PDB file of C-alpha atoms in Angstrom:
ATOM      1  CA  MET A   1      13.520  -7.875  -3.521  1.00 68.00           C
ATOM      2  CA  ALA A   2      12.861 -12.101  -3.904  1.00 83.00           C
ATOM      3  CA  ARG A   3      15.561 -13.061  -1.547  1.00 87.00           C
ATOM      4  CA  GLN A   4      14.115 -10.677   1.301  1.00 93.00           C
ATOM      5  CA  LEU A   5      10.894 -11.726   0.839  1.00 93.00           C
ATOM      6  CA  GLN A   6      11.659 -15.557   0.955  1.00 92.00           C
ATOM      7  CA  GLU A   7      13.746 -14.552   4.291  1.00 94.00           C
ATOM      8  CA  GLN A   8      10.585 -13.248   5.653  1.00 95.00           C
ATOM      9  CA  LEU A   9       7.822 -16.211   4.861  1.00 95.00           C
ATOM     10  CA  ALA A  10      10.919 -18.761   6.175  1.00 94.00           C
ATOM     11  CA  GLU A  11      10.990 -16.394   9.220  1.00 94.00           C
ATOM     12  CA  ARG A  12       7.446 -16.184   9.838  1.00 94.00           C
ATOM     13  CA  PHE A  13       5.916 -19.859   9.103  1.00 96.00           C
ATOM     14  CA  PRO A  14       6.609 -23.567   9.719  1.00 94.00           C
ATOM     15  CA  ALA A  15       8.697 -25.169   7.077  1.00 91.00           C
ATOM     16  CA  GLY A  16       6.971 -26.742   3.905  1.00 91.00           C
ATOM     17  CA  LYS A  17       3.383 -24.722   4.704  1.00 94.00           C
ATOM     18  CA  ARG A  18       1.830 -24.360   1.908  1.00 96.00           C
ATOM     19  CA  LEU A  19       0.917 -20.674   2.140  1.00 98.00           C
ATOM     20  CA  ARG A  20      -2.686 -18.753   0.877  1.00 98.00           C
ATOM     21  CA  VAL A  21      -1.325 -15.975  -0.717  1.00 98.00           C
ATOM     22  CA  LEU A  22      -3.295 -12.515  -2.210  1.00 97.00           C
ATOM     23  CA  ASP A  23      -0.865 -10.406  -4.633  1.00 96.00           C
ATOM     24  CA  VAL A  24      -2.584  -7.350  -5.143  1.00 95.00           C
ATOM     25  CA  GLY A  25      -1.369  -5.961  -8.969  1.00 90.00           C
ATOM     26  CA  LEU A  26      -0.086  -8.159 -11.343  1.00 82.00           C
ATOM     27  CA  GLY A  27       2.444  -6.572 -13.074  1.00 78.00           C
ATOM     28  CA  GLN A  28       3.957  -9.298 -15.298  1.00 76.00           C
ATOM     29  CA  GLY A  29       2.188 -12.058 -13.144  1.00 82.00           C
ATOM     30  CA  ALA A  30       6.436 -13.298 -12.815  1.00 87.00           C
ATOM     31  CA  ARG A  31       6.075 -13.054  -8.834  1.00 91.00           C
ATOM     32  CA  ALA A  32       2.492 -14.986  -8.753  1.00 93.00           C
ATOM     33  CA  LEU A  33       3.865 -17.798 -11.065  1.00 93.00           C
ATOM     34  CA  ARG A  34       6.644 -18.232  -8.923  1.00 93.00           C
ATOM     35  CA  LEU A  35       5.274 -18.959  -5.498  1.00 95.00           C
ATOM     36  CA  ALA A  36       2.341 -20.855  -7.237  1.00 96.00           C
ATOM     37  CA  ARG A  37       5.270 -23.065  -8.763  1.00 95.00           C
ATOM     38  CA  ALA A  38       6.796 -23.383  -4.998  1.00 95.00           C
ATOM     39  CA  GLY A  39       4.071 -24.768  -4.186  1.00 96.00           C
ATOM     40  CA  HIS A  40       1.794 -22.058  -2.705  1.00 97.00           C
ATOM     41  CA  ARG A  41      -1.997 -20.896  -3.149  1.00 97.00           C
ATOM     42  CA  VAL A  42      -2.184 -18.275  -5.009  1.00 97.00           C
ATOM     43  CA  THR A  43      -4.743 -15.525  -5.678  1.00 97.00           C
ATOM     44  CA  VAL A  44      -3.798 -12.041  -7.833  1.00 95.00           C
ATOM     45  CA  LEU A  45      -6.521  -9.405  -7.672  1.00 95.00           C
ATOM     46  CA  GLU A  46      -6.266  -6.704 -11.036  1.00 93.00           C
ATOM     47  CA  ARG A  47      -8.200  -4.708 -12.144  1.00 91.00           C
ATOM     48  CA  ASP A  48      -6.115  -3.528 -15.428  1.00 91.00           C
ATOM     49  CA  ARG A  49      -8.335  -6.085 -17.972  1.00 91.00           C
ATOM     50  CA  THR A  50      -5.596  -6.198 -20.895  1.00 91.00           C
ATOM     51  CA  ALA A  51      -3.329  -7.573 -17.465  1.00 90.00           C
ATOM     52  CA  VAL A  52      -5.343 -10.070 -16.612  1.00 91.00           C
ATOM     53  CA  LEU A  53      -6.023 -11.679 -19.984  1.00 91.00           C
ATOM     54  CA  ARG A  54      -2.185 -11.251 -20.383  1.00 90.00           C
ATOM     55  CA  ALA A  55      -1.834 -13.481 -17.574  1.00 89.00           C
ATOM     56  CA  ARG A  56      -4.610 -16.072 -18.101  1.00 91.00           C
ATOM     57  CA  ARG A  57      -2.327 -16.745 -21.365  1.00 90.00           C
ATOM     58  CA  ALA A  58       0.869 -17.266 -19.695  1.00 89.00           C
ATOM     59  CA  LEU A  59      -1.210 -19.463 -16.708  1.00 91.00           C
ATOM     60  CA  ALA A  60      -2.352 -21.195 -19.708  1.00 92.00           C
ATOM     61  CA  ALA A  61       1.106 -22.941 -20.976  1.00 92.00           C
ATOM     62  CA  GLU A  62       1.566 -24.370 -17.128  1.00 94.00           C
ATOM     63  CA  PRO A  63       1.394 -27.452 -15.635  1.00 95.00           C
ATOM     64  CA  GLU A  64      -1.588 -28.336 -14.691  1.00 96.00           C
ATOM     65  CA  GLU A  65      -0.886 -28.113 -10.559  1.00 96.00           C
ATOM     66  CA  VAL A  66       0.369 -25.157 -10.976  1.00 95.00           C
ATOM     67  CA  ARG A  67      -2.692 -23.888 -12.828  1.00 95.00           C
ATOM     68  CA  ALA A  68      -4.677 -25.363 -10.001  1.00 96.00           C
ATOM     69  CA  ARG A  69      -3.341 -23.038  -7.890  1.00 96.00           C
ATOM     70  CA  LEU A  70      -3.342 -20.209  -9.025  1.00 96.00           C
ATOM     71  CA  ARG A  71      -6.559 -18.049  -9.003  1.00 96.00           C
ATOM     72  CA  ILE A  72      -6.840 -14.554 -11.502  1.00 94.00           C
ATOM     73  CA  VAL A  73      -9.716 -12.560  -9.829  1.00 93.00           C
ATOM     74  CA  GLU A  74     -10.382  -9.256 -11.568  1.00 92.00           C
ATOM     75  CA  GLY A  75     -11.130  -6.110  -8.852  1.00 89.00           C
ATOM     76  CA  ASP A  76      -9.441  -3.344  -7.212  1.00 88.00           C
ATOM     77  CA  GLY A  77      -7.318  -4.296  -4.143  1.00 88.00           C
ATOM     78  CA  ARG A  78      -9.646  -1.671  -2.291  1.00 86.00           C
ATOM     79  CA  ASP A  79     -12.272  -3.571  -2.356  1.00 87.00           C
ATOM     80  CA  THR A  80     -11.275  -6.870  -1.067  1.00 92.00           C
ATOM     81  CA  GLY A  81     -14.032  -7.115   1.599  1.00 89.00           C
ATOM     82  CA  VAL A  82     -16.811  -7.375  -1.548  1.00 91.00           C
ATOM     83  CA  HIS A  83     -14.421 -11.193  -2.855  1.00 93.00           C
ATOM     84  CA  PHE A  84     -12.511 -12.641   0.248  1.00 96.00           C
ATOM     85  CA  PRO A  85     -13.579 -12.765   4.211  1.00 96.00           C
ATOM     86  CA  PRO A  86     -10.995 -11.700   7.068  1.00 96.00           C
ATOM     87  CA  GLY A  87      -8.199 -13.114   7.596  1.00 97.00           C
ATOM     88  CA  ALA A  88      -8.797 -15.624   4.140  1.00 97.00           C
ATOM     89  CA  PHE A  89      -4.546 -15.222   3.703  1.00 98.00           C
ATOM     90  CA  ASP A  90      -0.886 -15.542   5.035  1.00 98.00           C
ATOM     91  CA  VAL A  91       0.402 -13.434   3.101  1.00 98.00           C
ATOM     92  CA  VAL A  92      -0.733 -10.060   1.326  1.00 98.00           C
ATOM     93  CA  LEU A  93       1.800  -8.896  -1.453  1.00 97.00           C
ATOM     94  CA  CYS A  94       1.208  -5.519  -2.521  1.00 96.00           C
ATOM     95  CA  HIS A  95       3.735  -4.301  -4.752  1.00 95.00           C
ATOM     96  CA  GLY A  96       4.781  -1.051  -6.828  1.00 93.00           C
ATOM     97  CA  VAL A  97       0.655  -0.271  -6.128  1.00 94.00           C
ATOM     98  CA  LEU A  98       0.342   1.899  -3.346  1.00 94.00           C
ATOM     99  CA  MET A  99       2.750   4.744  -5.802  1.00 93.00           C
ATOM    100  CA  HIS A 100      -0.467   4.838  -7.988  1.00 92.00           C
ATOM    101  CA  VAL A 101      -3.179   5.606  -5.041  1.00 91.00           C
ATOM    102  CA  GLU A 102      -3.600   9.221  -3.846  1.00 89.00           C
ATOM    103  CA  GLU A 103      -4.672   7.901  -0.757  1.00 91.00           C
ATOM    104  CA  PRO A 104      -3.026   4.888   0.647  1.00 93.00           C
ATOM    105  CA  GLU A 105      -4.671   4.006   4.191  1.00 95.00           C
ATOM    106  CA  PRO A 106      -7.501   2.663   2.727  1.00 94.00           C
ATOM    107  CA  LEU A 107      -6.230   0.375   0.674  1.00 95.00           C
ATOM    108  CA  LEU A 108      -3.334  -0.503   3.526  1.00 97.00           C
ATOM    109  CA  ALA A 109      -6.378  -1.496   6.010  1.00 96.00           C
ATOM    110  CA  ALA A 110      -8.408  -3.232   3.492  1.00 95.00           C
ATOM    111  CA  LEU A 111      -5.413  -5.709   2.432  1.00 97.00           C
ATOM    112  CA  ALA A 112      -4.669  -6.351   6.911  1.00 97.00           C
ATOM    113  CA  ARG A 113      -7.831  -7.519   6.989  1.00 96.00           C
ATOM    114  CA  MET A 114      -7.015  -9.853   4.841  1.00 97.00           C
ATOM    115  CA  LEU A 115      -4.826 -11.506   6.593  1.00 98.00           C
ATOM    116  CA  ALA A 116      -5.056 -14.182   9.316  1.00 98.00           C
ATOM    117  CA  PRO A 117      -3.596 -13.511  12.714  1.00 97.00           C
ATOM    118  CA  GLY A 118       0.230 -13.504  11.950  1.00 97.00           C
ATOM    119  CA  GLY A 119      -0.323 -12.848   8.702  1.00 98.00           C
ATOM    120  CA  LEU A 120       2.829 -11.123   6.387  1.00 98.00           C
ATOM    121  CA  LEU A 121       1.905  -8.113   4.345  1.00 98.00           C
ATOM    122  CA  SER A 122       4.486  -7.250   2.190  1.00 98.00           C
ATOM    123  CA  LEU A 123       4.676  -3.814   0.217  1.00 97.00           C
ATOM    124  CA  LEU A 124       7.545  -2.350  -2.434  1.00 96.00           C
ATOM    125  CA  VAL A 125       6.707   1.151  -2.344  1.00 96.00           C
ATOM    126  CA  CYS A 126       8.739   5.000  -3.830  1.00 95.00           C
ATOM    127  CA  ASN A 127      10.964   6.043  -0.943  1.00 96.00           C
ATOM    128  CA  GLY A 128       9.621   9.678  -0.351  1.00 94.00           C
ATOM    129  CA  ASP A 129      12.409  10.152   1.938  1.00 94.00           C
ATOM    130  CA  ALA A 130      15.193  10.407  -0.494  1.00 93.00           C
ATOM    131  CA  LEU A 131      12.987  11.779  -3.806  1.00 91.00           C
ATOM    132  CA  ALA A 132      15.843  14.551  -4.206  1.00 92.00           C
ATOM    133  CA  LEU A 133      19.119  12.492  -3.789  1.00 92.00           C
ATOM    134  CA  ARG A 134      18.499  10.750  -7.730  1.00 89.00           C
ATOM    135  CA  PRO A 135      17.899  14.175  -9.423  1.00 90.00           C
ATOM    136  CA  GLY A 136      21.160  15.760  -7.430  1.00 92.00           C
ATOM    137  CA  LEU A 137      23.206  13.136  -8.735  1.00 90.00           C
ATOM    138  CA  ARG A 138      21.882  13.575 -11.905  1.00 88.00           C
ATOM    139  CA  GLY A 139      22.829  17.723 -11.616  1.00 92.00           C
ATOM    140  CA  ASP A 140      18.959  18.058 -11.990  1.00 91.00           C
ATOM    141  CA  TRP A 141      19.811  20.926  -9.497  1.00 91.00           C
ATOM    142  CA  ALA A 142      16.147  22.307 -10.050  1.00 90.00           C
ATOM    143  CA  ALA A 143      14.165  19.106  -9.043  1.00 87.00           C
ATOM    144  CA  ALA A 144      16.914  18.422  -6.689  1.00 89.00           C
ATOM    145  CA  LEU A 145      15.355  21.890  -4.963  1.00 89.00           C
ATOM    146  CA  SER A 146      11.729  20.794  -5.561  1.00 85.00           C
ATOM    147  CA  ALA A 147      11.837  17.460  -4.250  1.00 85.00           C
ATOM    148  CA  LEU A 148      13.820  18.995  -0.577  1.00 85.00           C
ATOM    149  CA  GLY A 149      10.692  20.638  -0.021  1.00 69.00           C
ATOM    150  CA  ALA A 150       7.312  18.988   1.367  1.00 50.00           C
ATOM    151  CA  THR A 151       6.070  17.049  -2.401  1.00 52.00           C
ATOM    152  CA  ALA A 152       6.193  13.077  -1.799  1.00 59.00           C
ATOM    153  CA  ARG A 153       5.278  13.150  -6.141  1.00 60.00           C
ATOM    154  CA  LEU A 154       8.008  10.966  -7.861  1.00 57.00           C
ATOM    155  CA  PRO A 155       9.515  12.952 -10.498  1.00 51.00           C
ATOM    156  CA  ARG A 156       9.924  11.285 -14.413  1.00 50.00           C
ATOM    157  CA  PRO A 157      12.644   9.012 -14.222  1.00 46.00           C
ATOM    158  CA  ARG A 158      15.809  10.487 -16.792  1.00 44.00           C
ATOM    159  CA  THR A 159      18.362   8.228 -17.687  1.00 42.00           C
ATOM    160  CA  ALA A 160      22.067   9.028 -16.585  1.00 39.00           C
ATOM    161  CA  PRO A 161      24.243   9.211 -19.387  1.00 38.00           C
ATOM    162  CA  GLY A 162      26.723   6.351 -19.767  1.00 39.00           C
ATOM    163  CA  ARG A 163      25.582   4.542 -17.815  1.00 38.00           C
ATOM    164  CA  THR A 164      24.938   0.662 -17.056  1.00 38.00           C
ATOM    165  CA  ALA A 165      22.294  -1.497 -15.215  1.00 38.00           C
ATOM    166  CA  PRO A 166      21.321  -5.357 -14.765  1.00 38.00           C
ATOM    167  CA  ALA A 167      17.588  -5.822 -16.467  1.00 38.00           C
ATOM    168  CA  ARG A 168      15.159  -5.046 -14.214  1.00 39.00           C
ATOM    169  CA  PRO A 169      12.520  -7.397 -12.782  1.00 39.00           C
ATOM    170  CA  GLU A 170       9.595  -5.865 -12.590  1.00 43.00           C
ATOM    171  CA  ALA A 171       8.747  -5.592  -8.519  1.00 43.00           C
ATOM    172  CA  ASP A 172      11.806  -3.045  -8.696  1.00 50.00           C
ATOM    173  CA  ALA A 173      11.010  -0.789 -11.368  1.00 50.00           C
ATOM    174  CA  LEU A 174      10.099   2.419 -10.786  1.00 51.00           C
ATOM    175  CA  PRO A 175       7.112   4.125 -12.983  1.00 52.00           C
ATOM    176  CA  GLU A 176       7.829   5.719 -15.864  1.00 48.00           C
ATOM    177  CA  THR A 177       5.304   7.809 -15.425  1.00 52.00           C
ATOM    178  CA  ASP A 178       4.897   9.997 -12.320  1.00 67.00           C
ATOM    179  CA  ALA A 179       3.807   8.348  -8.849  1.00 82.00           C
ATOM    180  CA  ARG A 180       3.193   9.329  -5.119  1.00 90.00           C
ATOM    181  CA  ALA A 181       6.336   8.325  -3.056  1.00 94.00           C
ATOM    182  CA  ASP A 182       5.419   7.102   0.592  1.00 95.00           C
ATOM    183  CA  ARG A 183       8.042   8.002   3.808  1.00 95.00           C
ATOM    184  CA  LEU A 184       8.854   5.562   5.981  1.00 97.00           C
ATOM    185  CA  ALA A 185       7.933   6.876   9.292  1.00 97.00           C
ATOM    186  CA  ASP A 186       4.098   7.512   7.880  1.00 96.00           C
ATOM    187  CA  LEU A 187       4.383   4.247   6.606  1.00 97.00           C
ATOM    188  CA  ARG A 188       5.828   2.865  10.220  1.00 98.00           C
ATOM    189  CA  ALA A 189       2.639   4.993  11.939  1.00 98.00           C
ATOM    190  CA  THR A 190      -0.127   3.445   9.181  1.00 97.00           C
ATOM    191  CA  LEU A 191       0.521   0.404   9.595  1.00 98.00           C
ATOM    192  CA  ALA A 192       0.333   0.151  13.667  1.00 98.00           C
ATOM    193  CA  GLY A 193      -2.598   1.681  13.206  1.00 97.00           C
ATOM    194  CA  ILE A 194      -4.641  -0.921  11.541  1.00 97.00           C
ATOM    195  CA  GLY A 195      -3.142  -3.325  13.609  1.00 97.00           C
ATOM    196  CA  ALA A 196      -0.399  -4.652  11.162  1.00 98.00           C
ATOM    197  CA  PRO A 197       2.684  -3.029  12.853  1.00 98.00           C
ATOM    198  CA  LEU A 198       6.071  -3.041  10.784  1.00 98.00           C
ATOM    199  CA  ARG A 199       8.542  -6.059  11.648  1.00 97.00           C
ATOM    200  CA  ALA A 200      11.271  -5.077   8.718  1.00 97.00           C
ATOM    201  CA  TRP A 201      12.372  -3.081   6.252  1.00 98.00           C
ATOM    202  CA  TYR A 202      14.700  -3.154   3.378  1.00 98.00           C
ATOM    203  CA  GLY A 203      16.259  -0.492   0.590  1.00 97.00           C
ATOM    204  CA  VAL A 204      15.911  -1.922  -3.074  1.00 96.00           C
ATOM    205  CA  ARG A 205      17.735  -0.324  -5.370  1.00 94.00           C
ATOM    206  CA  VAL A 206      20.389   1.826  -3.788  1.00 95.00           C
ATOM    207  CA  PHE A 207      23.139   2.327  -6.440  1.00 92.00           C
ATOM    208  CA  THR A 208      21.794   1.044  -9.560  1.00 89.00           C
ATOM    209  CA  ASP A 209      18.488   3.455  -9.872  1.00 86.00           C
ATOM    210  CA  THR A 210      19.808   6.115 -11.758  1.00 76.00           C
ATOM    211  CA  ALA A 211      21.600   3.234 -14.163  1.00 73.00           C
ATOM    212  CA  ALA A 212      20.084   3.965 -17.899  1.00 67.00           C
ATOM    213  CA  HIS A 213      17.138   1.640 -18.154  1.00 65.00           C
ATOM    214  CA  ASP A 214      17.815   0.022 -21.456  1.00 68.00           C
ATOM    215  CA  ALA A 215      21.213  -1.174 -20.975  1.00 68.00           C
ATOM    216  CA  GLY A 216      22.313  -5.195 -20.606  1.00 73.00           C
ATOM    217  CA  PRO A 217      23.163  -6.643 -17.390  1.00 78.00           C
ATOM    218  CA  PRO A 218      27.076  -5.769 -16.315  1.00 81.00           C
ATOM    219  CA  GLU A 219      30.173  -8.418 -16.374  1.00 84.00           C
ATOM    220  CA  ASP A 220      30.381  -8.856 -12.820  1.00 88.00           C
ATOM    221  CA  LEU A 221      26.030  -8.293 -12.063  1.00 89.00           C
ATOM    222  CA  GLU A 222      26.881 -10.936  -9.525  1.00 92.00           C
ATOM    223  CA  VAL A 223      28.939  -8.629  -7.348  1.00 94.00           C
ATOM    224  CA  LEU A 224      26.351  -5.890  -7.821  1.00 92.00           C
ATOM    225  CA  LEU A 225      23.392  -7.775  -6.891  1.00 92.00           C
ATOM    226  CA  ALA A 226      25.605  -8.645  -3.886  1.00 94.00           C
ATOM    227  CA  ALA A 227      26.360  -5.285  -3.174  1.00 95.00           C
ATOM    228  CA  GLU A 228      22.630  -3.930  -3.219  1.00 95.00           C
ATOM    229  CA  GLU A 229      21.491  -6.756  -1.588  1.00 95.00           C
ATOM    230  CA  LEU A 230      23.669  -5.619   1.468  1.00 96.00           C
ATOM    231  CA  ALA A 231      23.137  -1.762   1.077  1.00 97.00           C
ATOM    232  CA  GLY A 232      19.596  -2.870   1.132  1.00 96.00           C
ATOM    233  CA  ARG A 233      19.343  -4.159   4.661  1.00 96.00           C
ATOM    234  CA  THR A 234      22.611  -2.121   6.349  1.00 97.00           C
ATOM    235  CA  ASP A 235      21.827   1.982   7.971  1.00 98.00           C
ATOM    236  CA  PRO A 236      22.173   4.567   6.187  1.00 97.00           C
ATOM    237  CA  TYR A 237      22.235   3.132   3.050  1.00 97.00           C
ATOM    238  CA  ARG A 238      18.979   1.520   3.011  1.00 97.00           C
ATOM    239  CA  ALA A 239      17.120   4.792   4.146  1.00 97.00           C
ATOM    240  CA  VAL A 240      18.805   6.322   0.708  1.00 96.00           C
ATOM    241  CA  ALA A 241      17.033   3.799  -2.036  1.00 97.00           C
ATOM    242  CA  ALA A 242      14.941   4.309  -4.437  1.00 95.00           C
ATOM    243  CA  LEU A 243      12.535   1.935  -3.049  1.00 96.00           C
ATOM    244  CA  LEU A 244      11.547   0.121   0.073  1.00 97.00           C
ATOM    245  CA  HIS A 245      10.667  -2.721   1.143  1.00 98.00           C
ATOM    246  CA  LEU A 246       8.481  -2.966   4.396  1.00 98.00           C
ATOM    247  CA  CYS A 247       7.266  -6.357   5.619  1.00 98.00           C
ATOM    248  CA  GLY A 248       4.469  -5.921   8.510  1.00 98.00           C
ATOM    249  CA  VAL A 249       3.151  -8.666  10.422  1.00 98.00           C
ATOM    250  CA  ARG A 250      -0.840  -9.202  11.699  1.00 97.00           C
ATOM    251  CA  GLY A 251      -0.909  -9.174  15.290  1.00 87.00           C
TER     252      GLY A 251
END
């Protein structure tokens, strides 16, 4: 995921440009810190008070120049207009948030308005086109049959016995509770409608989603990551990934 995002930033913006980044949904804060350490000015929008306090404690341990580049604002992504003027950011990240929003269109429209012309909107969502695959691989036929219907609800993940996986970065982890999933065609249409048409998309967690959540990294971790990276860019494998990383560009 980090490599895919870096690739898009390098393609869209001049080398060395200090970007204005809005990160909606803090997670553990690693993504925002990484960008601030790289020299970008990062604003995080987070509504969970506990997450905000945790992030501020972590930020306090950073060098002064990093602290000066990262700002944390308490608020909801749907209310961006309350906090920021239109076109205020070069990049807007919304990773692992859409799956917890029942109606994604208002949130996406609000985020698109924050983008300057040519700005990048980066989304990480649950893949609604592949909901039956994981329960099918586990042998949970009832769940697979249900997922083959019109549902867009992600079932609670269950561990397959005997599997191992690398430790999961925060942005790549599936939620531990029921969540909503999105279909690629629907998001493509939505992004076009809000003026940030889809320019690139990737699959995330093509092979490793059914592995045990509490296992340590395997000895051949680098090979596994290389296989995931390539599969996430290659048809038909990327279409059945557990997560989708979509990149839209403001016209």
